[in-house]
XYZ file of N, CA and C in Angstrom:
738
model
N 0.848 -1.192 0.000
C 0.000 0.000 0.000
C 0.882 1.239 0.000
N 0.744 2.168 -0.974
C 1.607 3.330 -1.005
C 0.906 4.537 -0.385
N 1.610 5.685 -0.422
C 1.126 6.863 0.270
C -0.138 7.451 -0.310
N -0.492 7.083 -1.550
C -1.685 7.627 -2.188
C -2.910 6.747 -1.989
N -2.767 5.669 -1.263
C -3.869 4.734 -1.085
C -4.686 5.054 0.153
N -5.850 4.419 0.221
C -6.700 4.500 1.397
C -6.086 3.666 2.516
N -6.089 4.226 3.728
C -5.544 3.500 4.868
C -6.606 3.390 5.953
N -6.833 2.167 6.434
C -7.745 1.926 7.551
C -6.959 1.416 8.745
N -7.186 2.038 9.889
C -6.603 1.575 11.146
C -7.727 0.983 11.993
N -7.628 -0.293 12.291
C -8.662 -1.003 13.050
C -8.303 -0.958 14.533
N -9.152 -0.342 15.329
C -8.863 -0.102 16.740
C -10.009 -0.626 17.601
N -9.664 -1.234 18.733
C -10.654 -1.550 19.758
C -10.405 -0.594 20.918
N -11.255 0.414 21.042
C -11.157 1.390 22.117
C -12.077 0.927 23.248
N -11.501 0.702 24.434
C -12.281 0.123 25.530
C -13.473 1.002 25.927
N -13.289 2.311 25.983
C -14.392 3.185 26.364
C -15.538 3.096 25.366
N -15.191 3.124 24.079
C -16.237 3.030 23.059
C -16.873 1.645 23.059
N -16.079 0.611 23.297
C -16.621 -0.744 23.366
C -17.636 -0.852 24.504
N -17.299 -0.301 25.673
C -18.229 -0.298 26.802
C -19.497 0.444 26.433
N -19.336 1.650 25.893
C -20.481 2.488 25.551
C -21.407 1.793 24.561
N -20.830 1.246 23.496
C -21.660 0.613 22.469
C -22.322 -0.655 22.988
N -21.605 -1.446 23.773
C -22.171 -2.694 24.295
C -23.352 -2.403 25.214
N -23.245 -1.378 26.039
C -24.354 -1.033 26.926
C -25.508 -0.395 26.158
N -25.192 0.386 25.154
C -26.235 1.039 24.370
C -26.997 0.050 23.489
N -26.462 -1.159 23.332
C -27.076 -2.171 22.462
C -27.808 -3.239 23.269
N -28.400 -2.827 24.373
C -29.048 -3.785 25.267
C -30.330 -4.360 24.677
N -30.957 -3.638 23.746
C -32.223 -4.120 23.199
C -32.009 -5.345 22.312
N -33.016 -6.201 22.291
C -32.916 -7.446 21.517
C -32.661 -7.153 20.037
N -33.269 -6.097 19.498
C -33.140 -5.794 18.080
C -31.764 -5.340 17.651
N -30.869 -5.095 18.603
C -29.525 -4.652 18.264
C -28.557 -5.808 18.060
N -29.000 -7.041 18.274
C -28.115 -8.191 18.082
C -28.064 -8.567 16.604
N -26.848 -8.768 16.100
C -26.684 -9.266 14.737
C -26.470 -10.770 14.727
N -26.240 -11.348 15.917
C -26.008 -12.780 16.060
C -26.315 -13.180 17.502
N -26.699 -14.429 17.690
C -26.946 -14.940 19.037
C -25.660 -15.392 19.725
N -24.564 -15.459 18.959
C -23.290 -15.905 19.521
C -22.793 -14.920 20.583
N -22.356 -15.449 21.693
C -21.830 -14.656 22.827
C -22.904 -13.801 23.494
N -24.158 -14.101 23.240
C -25.223 -13.278 23.815
C -25.213 -13.337 25.339
N -24.906 -14.499 25.899
C -24.858 -14.622 27.352
C -23.713 -13.800 27.944
N -22.582 -13.749 27.246
C -21.461 -12.935 27.713
C -21.827 -11.453 27.703
N -22.505 -11.043 26.662
C -22.915 -9.641 26.549
C -23.920 -9.299 27.643
N -24.875 -10.189 27.859
C -25.884 -9.959 28.898
C -25.233 -9.887 30.280
N -24.221 -10.716 30.523
C -23.525 -10.699 31.813
C -22.823 -9.373 32.033
N -22.201 -8.850 30.999
C -21.531 -7.560 31.128
C -22.550 -6.445 31.362
N -23.634 -6.457 30.618
C -24.660 -5.436 30.815
C -25.222 -5.500 32.235
N -25.415 -6.696 32.736
C -25.939 -6.869 34.096
C -24.936 -6.357 35.147
N -23.661 -6.669 34.961
C -22.642 -6.204 35.906
C -22.542 -4.677 35.906
N -22.624 -4.084 34.715
C -22.535 -2.624 34.623
C -23.743 -1.966 35.282
N -24.913 -2.563 35.123
C -26.129 -2.037 35.756
C -25.995 -2.077 37.285
N -25.451 -3.172 37.781
C -25.277 -3.301 39.227
C -24.208 -2.345 39.755
N -23.235 -2.007 38.942
C -22.185 -1.077 39.347
C -22.744 0.329 39.576
N -23.550 0.805 38.631
C -24.163 2.131 38.781
C -25.291 2.277 37.776
N -26.517 2.267 38.257
C -27.671 2.422 37.367
C -27.661 3.793 36.710
N -27.271 4.824 37.460
C -27.269 6.183 36.911
C -26.264 6.324 35.774
N -25.047 5.855 35.982
C -24.030 5.949 34.934
C -24.393 5.079 33.734
N -24.941 3.915 33.999
C -25.382 3.036 32.916
C -26.380 3.777 32.034
N -27.385 4.380 32.637
C -28.438 5.053 31.877
C -27.907 6.274 31.147
N -26.953 6.977 31.744
C -26.339 8.116 31.063
C -25.530 7.670 29.856
N -24.795 6.585 30.024
C -23.890 6.133 28.977
C -24.635 5.586 27.770
N -25.739 4.894 27.991
C -26.424 4.263 26.863
C -27.076 5.287 25.948
N -27.220 6.523 26.403
C -27.822 7.541 25.560
C -26.836 8.294 24.702
N -25.559 7.910 24.760
C -24.531 8.636 24.027
C -23.776 7.701 23.094
N -23.269 8.277 21.973
C -22.548 7.458 21.003
C -21.141 7.123 21.475
N -20.526 8.026 22.222
C -19.193 7.771 22.743
C -19.109 8.291 24.164
N -18.316 7.659 25.007
C -18.201 8.128 26.391
C -17.554 9.499 26.493
N -16.762 9.904 25.477
C -16.120 11.207 25.531
C -17.135 12.340 25.637
N -18.319 12.134 25.053
C -19.353 13.166 25.119
C -19.702 13.461 26.569
N -19.741 12.411 27.373
C -20.108 12.592 28.773
C -18.928 13.017 29.631
N -17.769 12.470 29.404
C -16.642 12.790 30.276
C -16.201 14.235 30.101
N -16.542 14.859 28.975
C -16.209 16.254 28.756
C -17.354 17.189 29.152
N -18.407 16.633 29.686
C -19.559 17.454 30.059
C -19.206 18.418 31.182
N -19.867 19.555 31.200
C -19.655 20.551 32.245
C -20.594 20.370 33.428
N -21.466 19.352 33.370
C -22.368 19.136 34.489
C -21.571 18.746 35.731
N -21.874 19.354 36.887
C -21.075 19.121 38.102
C -21.001 17.651 38.495
N -19.776 17.127 38.655
C -19.573 15.775 39.163
C -19.788 14.671 38.155
N -20.335 14.985 36.977
C -20.666 13.925 36.025
C -19.415 13.257 35.466
N -18.460 14.047 35.057
C -17.262 13.497 34.455
C -16.530 12.564 35.420
N -16.397 12.986 36.668
C -15.676 12.180 37.644
C -16.395 10.867 37.930
N -17.715 10.905 38.105
C -18.462 9.688 38.428
C -18.476 8.723 37.254
N -18.587 9.270 36.054
C -18.591 8.400 34.884
C -17.218 7.779 34.660
N -16.174 8.558 34.897
C -14.821 8.009 34.756
C -14.593 6.857 35.720
N -15.073 7.021 36.954
C -14.938 5.934 37.938
C -15.718 4.704 37.483
N -16.901 4.943 36.948
C -17.734 3.841 36.460
C -17.026 3.090 35.332
N -16.497 3.828 34.371
C -15.808 3.205 33.244
C -14.605 2.385 33.703
N -13.816 2.947 34.594
C -12.628 2.231 35.062
C -13.017 0.967 35.825
N -14.106 1.035 36.575
C -14.538 -0.128 37.350
C -15.031 -1.252 36.444
N -15.885 -0.922 35.474
C -16.439 -1.988 34.623
C -15.377 -2.546 33.685
N -14.379 -1.730 33.317
C -13.312 -2.229 32.440
C -12.416 -3.237 33.160
N -12.371 -3.174 34.483
C -11.538 -4.098 35.246
C -12.265 -5.396 35.595
N -13.570 -5.442 35.356
C -14.351 -6.625 35.711
C -14.134 -7.778 34.741
N -14.364 -9.013 35.185
C -14.129 -10.184 34.333
C -15.102 -10.285 33.164
N -16.302 -9.723 33.301
C -17.274 -9.873 32.214
C -16.856 -9.079 30.976
N -16.182 -7.931 31.172
C -15.704 -7.201 29.993
C -14.542 -7.925 29.341
N -13.761 -8.651 30.117
C -12.607 -9.358 29.551
C -13.049 -10.301 28.432
N -14.186 -10.978 28.624
C -14.699 -11.866 27.581
C -15.092 -11.074 26.338
N -15.826 -9.977 26.540
C -16.266 -9.150 25.418
C -15.059 -8.583 24.670
N -14.093 -8.125 25.425
C -12.912 -7.502 24.823
C -12.124 -8.517 23.989
N -11.887 -9.699 24.524
C -11.102 -10.694 23.791
C -11.835 -11.147 22.525
N -13.161 -11.285 22.606
C -13.939 -11.647 21.424
C -13.870 -10.546 20.367
N -13.871 -9.297 20.820
C -13.810 -8.168 19.889
C -12.433 -8.047 19.263
N -11.379 -8.329 20.028
C -10.030 -8.324 19.461
C -9.904 -9.372 18.361
N -10.431 -10.561 18.607
C -10.384 -11.607 17.571
C -11.153 -11.168 16.332
N -12.290 -10.524 16.552
C -13.099 -10.042 15.430
C -12.360 -8.933 14.677
N -11.710 -8.030 15.429
C -10.921 -6.970 14.788
C -9.877 -7.563 13.851
N -9.210 -8.598 14.316
C -8.174 -9.225 13.498
C -8.762 -9.849 12.231
N -9.942 -10.437 12.351
C -10.612 -11.006 11.176
C -11.011 -9.917 10.186
N -11.521 -8.802 10.726
C -11.915 -7.687 9.858
C -10.713 -7.175 9.063
N -9.605 -6.984 9.748
C -8.400 -6.485 9.091
C -7.893 -7.472 8.051
N -7.915 -8.750 8.395
C -7.451 -9.766 7.456
C -8.316 -9.781 6.193
N -9.630 -9.720 6.377
C -10.517 -9.707 5.204
C -10.319 -8.434 4.392
N -10.219 -7.304 5.071
C -10.020 -6.041 4.362
C -8.726 -6.073 3.546
N -7.649 -6.512 4.144
C -6.364 -6.563 3.441
C -6.432 -7.509 2.248
N -7.114 -8.636 2.426
C -7.225 -9.609 1.336
C -7.991 -9.038 0.142
N -9.013 -8.248 0.422
C -9.878 -7.724 -0.630
C -9.502 -6.327 -1.102
N -8.513 -5.719 -0.441
C -8.310 -4.282 -0.654
C -8.012 -3.925 -2.108
N -7.031 -4.549 -2.700
C -6.615 -4.155 -4.044
C -7.768 -4.261 -5.030
N -8.466 -5.378 -5.000
C -9.579 -5.577 -5.940
C -10.736 -4.633 -5.641
N -11.119 -4.534 -4.378
C -12.275 -3.705 -4.029
C -11.988 -2.228 -4.267
N -10.759 -1.788 -3.988
C -10.387 -0.403 -4.246
C -10.498 -0.083 -5.732
N -10.034 -0.995 -6.552
C -10.104 -0.800 -7.994
C -11.557 -0.681 -8.458
N -12.417 -1.535 -7.910
C -13.833 -1.506 -8.287
C -14.487 -0.195 -7.849
N -14.271 0.180 -6.597
C -14.916 1.385 -6.067
C -14.442 2.627 -6.820
N -13.155 2.685 -7.122
C -12.646 3.840 -7.875
C -13.249 3.878 -9.271
N -13.345 2.723 -9.908
C -13.904 2.675 -11.259
C -15.372 3.088 -11.265
N -16.138 2.634 -10.280
C -17.572 2.924 -10.243
C -17.851 4.373 -9.842
N -17.043 4.918 -8.935
C -17.344 6.246 -8.383
C -16.483 7.368 -8.945
N -15.267 7.048 -9.382
C -14.347 8.082 -9.814
C -13.744 8.877 -8.677
N -13.984 8.461 -7.438
C -13.503 9.203 -6.278
C -12.009 8.983 -6.055
N -11.352 9.993 -5.494
C -9.941 9.912 -5.141
C -9.845 9.288 -3.756
N -9.507 8.032 -3.670
C -9.580 7.261 -2.427
C -8.222 7.235 -1.738
N -7.853 8.341 -1.128
C -6.502 8.433 -0.555
C -6.516 9.108 0.810
N -7.353 8.631 1.703
C -7.412 9.210 3.036
C -7.144 8.148 4.090
N -6.922 8.582 5.317
C -6.737 7.672 6.445
C -7.989 7.686 7.301
N -8.473 6.508 7.652
C -9.716 6.373 8.405
C -9.483 5.446 9.587
N -10.004 5.834 10.739
C -9.956 4.987 11.931
C -11.258 4.212 12.019
N -11.159 2.907 12.175
C -12.327 2.042 12.352
C -12.360 1.577 13.802
N -13.336 2.066 14.557
C -13.519 1.646 15.944
C -14.375 0.382 15.939
N -13.754 -0.738 16.220
C -14.416 -2.033 16.103
C -15.120 -2.370 17.417
N -16.372 -2.812 17.310
C -17.143 -3.263 18.468
C -17.505 -4.738 18.287
N -18.228 -5.284 19.241
C -18.480 -6.732 19.258
C -19.269 -7.174 18.023
N -18.876 -8.287 17.391
C -19.535 -8.718 16.159
C -20.988 -9.151 16.316
N -21.400 -9.476 17.540
C -22.790 -9.902 17.732
C -23.743 -8.726 17.914
N -23.214 -7.504 17.939
C -24.033 -6.305 18.106
C -23.902 -5.421 16.870
N -25.021 -4.949 16.369
C -25.040 -4.159 15.143
C -24.360 -2.804 15.356
N -23.458 -2.498 14.451
C -22.824 -1.188 14.449
C -22.295 -0.924 13.058
N -22.695 0.160 12.488
C -22.204 0.582 11.192
C -22.551 2.046 11.025
N -21.608 2.918 11.328
C -21.904 4.340 11.266
C -20.661 5.129 10.926
N -20.868 6.154 10.089
C -19.808 7.113 9.856
C -19.950 8.186 10.920
N -18.911 8.356 11.721
C -18.967 9.207 12.894
C -18.427 10.608 12.645
N -18.071 10.904 11.397
C -17.465 12.181 11.080
C -15.972 12.147 11.356
N -15.261 13.113 10.792
C -13.829 13.199 11.047
C -13.049 11.981 10.618
N -13.497 11.307 9.541
C -12.836 10.097 9.041
C -12.745 9.013 10.109
N -13.850 8.830 10.843
C -13.951 7.783 11.858
C -15.203 6.950 11.591
N -15.061 5.631 11.741
C -16.167 4.700 11.519
C -16.344 3.838 12.758
N -17.580 3.614 13.157
C -17.897 2.603 14.157
C -18.388 1.364 13.440
N -17.813 0.207 13.767
C -18.155 -0.999 12.995
C -18.202 -2.246 13.867
N -19.232 -3.058 13.660
C -19.346 -4.378 14.258
C -20.599 -5.052 13.723
N -20.488 -6.282 13.295
C -21.660 -7.000 12.762
C -21.263 -8.439 12.488
N -22.212 -9.312 12.613
C -22.003 -10.693 12.178
C -21.717 -10.722 10.677
N -20.889 -11.652 10.256
C -20.568 -11.798 8.834
C -21.708 -12.561 8.155
N -22.741 -11.840 7.769
C -23.969 -12.468 7.268
C -23.772 -13.205 5.952
N -22.883 -12.705 5.118
C -22.577 -13.373 3.856
C -21.158 -13.003 3.429
N -20.673 -13.620 2.377
C -19.287 -13.475 1.942
C -18.919 -12.005 1.732
N -17.778 -11.610 2.286
C -17.227 -10.256 2.129
C -18.120 -9.165 2.718
N -18.949 -9.542 3.677
C -19.885 -8.588 4.284
C -19.137 -7.398 4.894
N -18.083 -7.676 5.643
C -17.343 -6.603 6.304
C -16.699 -5.668 5.300
N -16.061 -6.213 4.287
C -15.430 -5.388 3.261
C -16.432 -4.451 2.617
N -17.570 -4.993 2.237
C -18.572 -4.210 1.510
C -19.125 -3.094 2.382
N -19.446 -3.398 3.629
C -20.062 -2.356 4.447
C -19.052 -1.391 5.050
N -17.788 -1.761 5.132
C -16.774 -0.758 5.451
C -16.659 0.250 4.306
N -16.698 -0.232 3.087
C -16.702 0.688 1.945
C -17.931 1.584 1.974
N -19.061 1.037 2.370
C -20.280 1.842 2.481
C -20.041 3.024 3.429
N -19.485 2.739 4.605
C -19.250 3.813 5.569
C -18.154 4.759 5.090
N -17.158 4.242 4.407
C -16.106 5.099 3.849
C -16.701 6.113 2.880
N -17.620 5.670 2.029
C -18.203 6.584 1.055
C -19.029 7.688 1.719
N -19.539 7.434 2.914
C -20.258 8.502 3.621
C -19.337 9.700 3.874
N -18.038 9.476 3.926
C -17.112 10.583 4.161
C -16.970 11.483 2.936
N -17.487 11.049 1.789
C -17.428 11.835 0.564
C -18.762 12.489 0.221
N -19.812 12.107 0.927
C -21.166 12.546 0.601
C -21.784 13.332 1.748
N -22.915 13.976 1.443
C -23.768 14.530 2.489
C -24.546 13.389 3.128
N -25.389 13.735 4.099
C -26.122 12.696 4.831
C -27.597 12.637 4.434
N -27.921 13.089 3.243
C -29.309 13.078 2.781
C -29.669 11.714 2.197
N -30.964 11.487 2.024
C -31.427 10.185 1.526
C -30.880 9.884 0.132
N -30.797 10.898 -0.739
C -30.259 10.669 -2.075
C -28.816 10.196 -1.995
N -28.020 10.836 -1.130
C -26.628 10.421 -0.961
C -26.543 8.972 -0.509
N -27.387 8.619 0.455
C -27.375 7.256 0.984
C -27.805 6.254 -0.080
N -28.775 6.626 -0.889
C -29.232 5.735 -1.954
C -28.126 5.496 -2.983
N -27.382 6.549 -3.331
C -26.291 6.395 -4.300
C -25.156 5.553 -3.727
N -24.830 5.765 -2.457
C -23.835 4.923 -1.804
C -24.270 3.467 -1.834
N -25.534 3.232 -1.554
C -26.050 1.863 -1.533
C -25.992 1.223 -2.914
N -26.316 1.973 -3.949
C -26.224 1.427 -5.309
C -24.775 1.090 -5.665
N -23.860 1.974 -5.296
C -22.453 1.768 -5.651
C -21.807 0.643 -4.861
N -22.185 0.515 -3.581
C -21.472 -0.406 -2.695
C -22.303 -1.638 -2.344
N -23.456 -1.435 -1.710
C -24.284 -2.562 -1.293
C -24.665 -3.439 -2.476
N -24.800 -2.814 -3.648
C -25.248 -3.563 -4.822
C -24.103 -3.817 -5.811
N -23.500 -2.759 -6.377
C -22.523 -2.954 -7.450
C -21.240 -3.616 -6.959
N -20.669 -3.109 -5.872
C -19.466 -3.751 -5.340
C -19.762 -5.180 -4.920
N -20.896 -5.376 -4.281
C -21.264 -6.724 -3.812
C -21.292 -7.730 -4.960
N -21.954 -7.401 -6.056
C -22.066 -8.397 -7.125
C -20.742 -8.562 -7.878
N -19.918 -7.515 -7.903
C -18.621 -7.667 -8.565
C -17.664 -8.518 -7.739
N -17.843 -8.503 -6.421
C -17.024 -9.369 -5.567
C -17.612 -10.767 -5.434
N -18.929 -10.832 -5.286
C -19.577 -12.101 -4.913
C -20.374 -12.751 -6.028
N -20.630 -12.032 -7.113
C -21.508 -12.545 -8.145
C -22.958 -12.201 -7.861
N -23.854 -12.600 -8.757
C -25.280 -12.334 -8.589
C -25.713 -11.119 -9.373
N -26.886 -10.597 -9.030
C -27.424 -9.428 -9.714
C -28.350 -8.672 -8.772
N -28.708 -7.473 -9.177
C -29.677 -6.675 -8.425
C -30.529 -5.895 -9.406
N -31.791 -5.566 -9.058
C -32.477 -6.012 -7.827
C -32.703 -7.524 -7.826
N -33.062 -8.104 -6.658
C -33.424 -7.456 -5.397
C -32.232 -6.764 -4.749
N -32.553 -5.714 -3.965
C -31.544 -4.924 -3.288
C -31.228 -5.494 -1.910
N -29.986 -5.231 -1.467
C -29.579 -5.562 -0.105
C -29.719 -4.368 0.837
N -29.891 -3.188 0.282
C -29.865 -1.949 1.067
C -31.078 -1.838 1.981
N -31.055 -0.820 2.859
C -32.157 -0.563 3.782
C -33.479 -0.461 3.031
N -34.513 -1.026 3.613
C -35.829 -1.017 2.993
C -36.305 0.400 2.678
N -36.033 1.344 3.574
C -36.542 2.707 3.369
C -35.919 3.371 2.140
N -34.716 2.916 1.731
C -34.029 3.509 0.581
C -34.448 2.893 -0.743
N -35.044 1.719 -0.691
C -35.260 0.967 -1.924
C -36.217 1.629 -2.916
N -37.287 2.299 -2.479
C -38.116 3.002 -3.474
C -37.333 4.070 -4.238
N -36.485 4.821 -3.545
C -35.670 5.833 -4.217
C -34.638 5.176 -5.122
N -34.059 4.086 -4.679
C -33.084 3.380 -5.505
C -33.721 2.855 -6.782
N -34.952 2.394 -6.704
C -35.664 1.917 -7.891
C -35.895 3.053 -8.889
N -36.164 4.248 -8.386
C -36.347 5.408 -9.264
C -35.039 5.773 -9.961
N -33.943 5.647 -9.239
C -32.634 6.019 -9.793
C -32.092 4.946 -10.731
N -32.505 3.705 -10.550
C -31.884 2.550 -11.214
C -31.750 2.697 -12.732
N -32.780 3.144 -13.490
C -32.595 3.268 -14.949
C -31.464 4.234 -15.324
N -31.346 5.332 -14.585
C -30.270 6.294 -14.833
C -28.928 5.710 -14.388
N -28.932 4.945 -13.294
C -27.726 4.306 -12.779
C -27.157 3.311 -13.786
N -28.008 2.553 -14.425
C -27.536 1.577 -15.415
C -26.842 2.280 -16.586
N -27.388 3.429 -17.003
C -26.760 4.194 -18.090
C -25.438 4.797 -17.620
N -25.397 5.219 -16.364
C -24.160 5.771 -15.794
C -23.049 4.734 -15.795
N -23.377 3.493 -15.463
C -22.360 2.449 -15.339
C -21.680 2.121 -16.667
N -22.349 2.354 -17.783
C -21.739 2.017 -19.081
C -21.017 3.208 -19.704
N -20.937 4.313 -19.002
C -20.158 5.446 -19.493
C -18.670 5.104 -19.508
N -17.919 5.812 -20.326
C -16.472 5.610 -20.373
C -15.806 6.120 -19.099
N -16.297 7.240 -18.579
C -15.741 7.827 -17.370
C -16.841 7.937 -16.315
N -16.440 7.783 -15.044
C -17.417 7.816 -13.967
C -17.064 8.905 -12.949
N -18.089 9.638 -12.551
C -17.977 10.673 -11.523
C -19.297 10.671 -10.765
N -19.314 9.969 -9.639
C -20.582 9.760 -8.946
C -21.133 11.055 -8.339
N -20.265 11.998 -8.004
C -20.750 13.267 -7.465
C -21.398 14.104 -8.568
N -20.852 14.034 -9.768
C -21.494 14.682 -10.916
C -22.823 14.001 -11.224
N -22.846 12.663 -11.149
C -24.091 11.910 -11.369
C -25.149 12.310 -10.348
N -24.723 12.536 -9.108
C -25.651 12.999 -8.072
C -26.309 14.318 -8.476
N -25.532 15.247 -9.008
C -26.087 16.532 -9.434
C -27.061 16.344 -10.590
N -26.761 15.398 -11.476
C -27.654 15.112 -12.588
C -28.991 14.579 -12.081
N -28.939 13.680 -11.120
C -30.166 13.111 -10.558
C -30.968 14.189 -9.830
N -30.289 15.064 -9.136
C -30.987 16.156 -8.431
C -31.728 17.055 -9.406
N -31.165 17.253 -10.582
C -31.821 18.099 -11.577
C -33.022 17.411 -12.217
N -33.003 16.075 -12.221
C -34.117 15.305 -12.793
C -35.254 15.178 -11.789
N -34.882 14.864 -10.535
C -35.883 14.634 -9.496
C -36.312 15.963 -8.858
């Protein structure tokens, strides 16, 4: 990988891991039943440690939001809570499982990087030469978000072949787009659909993307097919073309 390439650093940050694991207490946040008992044990231990800190933490995306708060005594109490739960045995299981998952994510990304980078550049025309930090969380809990500042939160069961590679690219493309529905639909067409079938085979539709985006993607699809057969590709220019049509 040279200096002009995209660079991903896969990190397991204990504070963010704690925050995300506690915030994912609802049944619908599980991407897999594997390690569910370990996750439940950690959530239970954290609740017993401090109900107030637990409830404060689950409402935030990262613990830094709370530890930097100006509310009297909040930062100190939350810091004590974080240090206490990080030393407990139940987090040790979650942490070791997440480290193993981080290593798998990196291995898959490295294996697919050259081919997937070539595909994404060809389809989008984007200059893919930035450094991005990937904050990895437990694979049994859903996480896939672009956090701004070239940072991604990521964790999910490997539902199908190259799942991690494809959805990391999805979040990477959010760093080049706005956060509107049209932007998300175009990212989904380029990555969830086009990259997926070029890596794994198959065809679309049917779409893999979020259900709420699929009606808009269907409207764009005839124009998207014509875009793909152009000699040169510029997905941001294509976005402006679609905006003028719709």
